[in-house]
Short mmCIF file of C-alpha atoms in Angstrom, two decimals:
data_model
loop_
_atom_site.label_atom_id
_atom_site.label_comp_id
_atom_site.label_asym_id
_atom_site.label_seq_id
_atom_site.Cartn_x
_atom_site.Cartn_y
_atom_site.Cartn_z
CA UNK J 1 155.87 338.24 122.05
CA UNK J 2 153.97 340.23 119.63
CA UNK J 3 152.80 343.95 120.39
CA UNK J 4 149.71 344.84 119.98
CA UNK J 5 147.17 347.23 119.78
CA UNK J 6 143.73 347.39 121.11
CA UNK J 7 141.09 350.34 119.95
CA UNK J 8 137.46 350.88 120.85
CA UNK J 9 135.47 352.86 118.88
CA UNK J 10 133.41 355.01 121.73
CA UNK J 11 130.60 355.69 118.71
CA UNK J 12 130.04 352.23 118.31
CA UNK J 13 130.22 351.12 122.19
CA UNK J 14 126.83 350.44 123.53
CA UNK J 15 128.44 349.51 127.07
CA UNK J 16 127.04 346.26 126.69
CA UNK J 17 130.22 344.75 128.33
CA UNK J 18 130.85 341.58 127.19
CA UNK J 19 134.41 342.48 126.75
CA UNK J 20 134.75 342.87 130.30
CA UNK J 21 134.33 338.73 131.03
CA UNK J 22 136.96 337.55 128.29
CA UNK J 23 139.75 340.07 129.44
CA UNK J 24 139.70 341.92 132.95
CA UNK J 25 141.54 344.84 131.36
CA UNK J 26 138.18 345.44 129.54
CA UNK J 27 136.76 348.00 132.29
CA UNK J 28 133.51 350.44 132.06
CA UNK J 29 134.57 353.80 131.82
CA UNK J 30 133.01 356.66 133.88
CA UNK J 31 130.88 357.62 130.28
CA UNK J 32 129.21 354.68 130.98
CA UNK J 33 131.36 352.65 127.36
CA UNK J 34 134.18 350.15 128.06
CA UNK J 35 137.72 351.53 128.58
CA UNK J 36 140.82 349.81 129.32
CA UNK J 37 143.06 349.61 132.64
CA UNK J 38 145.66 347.36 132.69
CA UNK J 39 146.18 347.74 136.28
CA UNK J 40 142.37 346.51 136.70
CA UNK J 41 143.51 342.60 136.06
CA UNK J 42 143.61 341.02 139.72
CA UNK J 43 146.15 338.30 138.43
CA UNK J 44 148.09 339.60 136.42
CA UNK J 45 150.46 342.41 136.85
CA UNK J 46 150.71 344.08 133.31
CA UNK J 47 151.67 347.54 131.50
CA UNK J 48 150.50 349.49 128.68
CA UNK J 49 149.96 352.40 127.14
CA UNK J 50 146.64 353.36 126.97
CA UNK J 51 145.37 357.01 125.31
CA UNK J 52 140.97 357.59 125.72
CA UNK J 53 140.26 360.71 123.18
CA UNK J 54 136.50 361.44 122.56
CA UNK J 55 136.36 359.15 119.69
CA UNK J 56 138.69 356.20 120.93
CA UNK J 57 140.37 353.93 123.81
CA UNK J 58 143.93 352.93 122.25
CA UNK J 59 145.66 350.74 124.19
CA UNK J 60 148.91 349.68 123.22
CA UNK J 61 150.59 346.25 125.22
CA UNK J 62 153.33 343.83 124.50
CA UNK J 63 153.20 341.09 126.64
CA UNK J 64 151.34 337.29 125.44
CA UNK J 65 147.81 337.93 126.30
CA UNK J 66 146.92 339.15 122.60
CA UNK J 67 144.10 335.77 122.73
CA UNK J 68 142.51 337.33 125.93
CA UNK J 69 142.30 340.79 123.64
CA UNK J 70 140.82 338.81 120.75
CA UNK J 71 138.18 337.21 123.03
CA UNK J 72 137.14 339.92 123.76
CA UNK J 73 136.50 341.80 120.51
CA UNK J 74 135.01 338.82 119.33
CA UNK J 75 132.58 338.66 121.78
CA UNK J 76 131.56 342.50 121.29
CA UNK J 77 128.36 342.21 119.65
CA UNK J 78 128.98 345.92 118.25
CA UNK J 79 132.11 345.15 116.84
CA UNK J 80 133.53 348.04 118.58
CA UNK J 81 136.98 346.31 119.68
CA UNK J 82 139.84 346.01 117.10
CA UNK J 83 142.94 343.79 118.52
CA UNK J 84 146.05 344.04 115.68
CA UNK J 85 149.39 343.41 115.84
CA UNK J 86 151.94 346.74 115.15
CA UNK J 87 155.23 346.97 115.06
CA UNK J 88 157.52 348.01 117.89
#
């Protein structure tokens, strides 16, 4: 399974939320923007490492729901989501 890395850039966030239907991970955050919990998926039980700066949400997982991610940056209409693979 590939790691991977998920960012959202808070600036260009308009908590529009249509992360939040491809991948339950995708949560809004108490600013009002989308975040990321990975204890917020009812199914699945998954980990990750997840750091929320004033600029950013990085969330870093390796487990084989990197489609799910990808959904769900491709359905931000802001293009605020970036899904890439990293190294371990």
């Amino acid at each position: 399974m590939p790691a991977y890395q998920i960012t959202i850039e808070k600036e260009a966030c308009d908590g529009i939320f249509a992360c939040l239907t491809r991948d339950p991970r995708f949560v809004e955050g108490a600013d009002g923007l989308a975040t990321i919990d990975p204890d917020a998926d009812p199914v699945y039980d998954c980990e990750g490492d997840v750091t929320d700066t004033e600029r950013q949400v990085v969330a870093t997982f390796d487990d084989d729901r990197i489609d799910e991610a990808k959904q769900a940056a491709a359905a931000c209409p802001t293009d605020a989501i970036i899904v890439e693979e990293v190294d371990e």
